[in-house]
């Protein structure tokens, strides 16, 4: 069975999990946001979702 727990890869709202910190990179230009995950393996397979929260 696949794990259903949500993991935080990068963010300011939740604390990123230690195993993902050195593998993530985020870039932002205008209204485009890109999250990179390096060293992708079969353990990383699954469904990924993005949550963006705009302050103000």
C-alpha positions as CSV (number, residue, x, y, z in Angstrom):
1,X,0.0,0.0,0.0
2,X,1.1,3.5,-0.7
3,X,1.7,6.0,2.2
4,X,-1.1,8.6,2.3
5,X,0.6,11.0,4.8
6,X,1.3,14.5,3.4
7,X,4.9,15.7,3.4
8,X,6.0,19.3,3.3
9,X,8.8,19.7,0.7
10,X,9.3,23.5,0.9
11,X,7.4,26.3,2.5
12,X,7.0,29.0,5.0
13,X,3.8,27.7,6.5
14,X,4.9,24.2,7.3
15,X,8.3,23.0,8.3
16,X,10.0,21.1,5.4
17,X,11.0,17.5,6.3
18,X,14.7,17.0,6.9
19,X,15.0,14.4,4.0
20,X,13.7,16.9,1.4
21,X,15.5,20.1,2.5
22,X,18.8,19.5,0.5
23,X,16.8,18.2,-2.5
24,X,14.4,21.0,-3.1
25,X,14.8,24.3,-5.0
26,X,12.2,27.0,-5.6
27,X,12.2,29.7,-8.2
28,X,9.7,32.5,-8.8
29,X,9.4,34.9,-11.7
30,X,6.3,37.0,-12.2
31,X,3.3,34.7,-11.8
32,X,5.2,31.5,-12.4
33,X,6.3,29.4,-9.4
34,X,8.6,26.3,-9.9
35,X,9.5,23.7,-7.3
36,X,12.3,21.3,-8.2
37,X,13.0,18.0,-6.5
38,X,16.4,16.5,-7.3
39,X,17.4,12.9,-6.9
40,X,13.9,11.6,-7.7
41,X,13.7,7.8,-7.0
42,X,10.9,5.2,-7.0
43,X,10.4,6.1,-3.3
44,X,9.3,9.5,-4.4
45,X,6.6,8.2,-6.7
46,X,3.1,9.5,-5.9
47,X,0.7,12.3,-6.3
48,X,2.0,15.8,-5.6
49,X,-0.1,18.9,-4.9
50,X,0.8,22.5,-4.6
51,X,-0.7,24.9,-2.1
52,X,-0.1,28.6,-2.5
53,X,-1.2,31.1,0.0
54,X,-1.1,34.8,-0.9
55,X,-0.8,37.2,2.1
56,X,-2.7,40.5,2.0
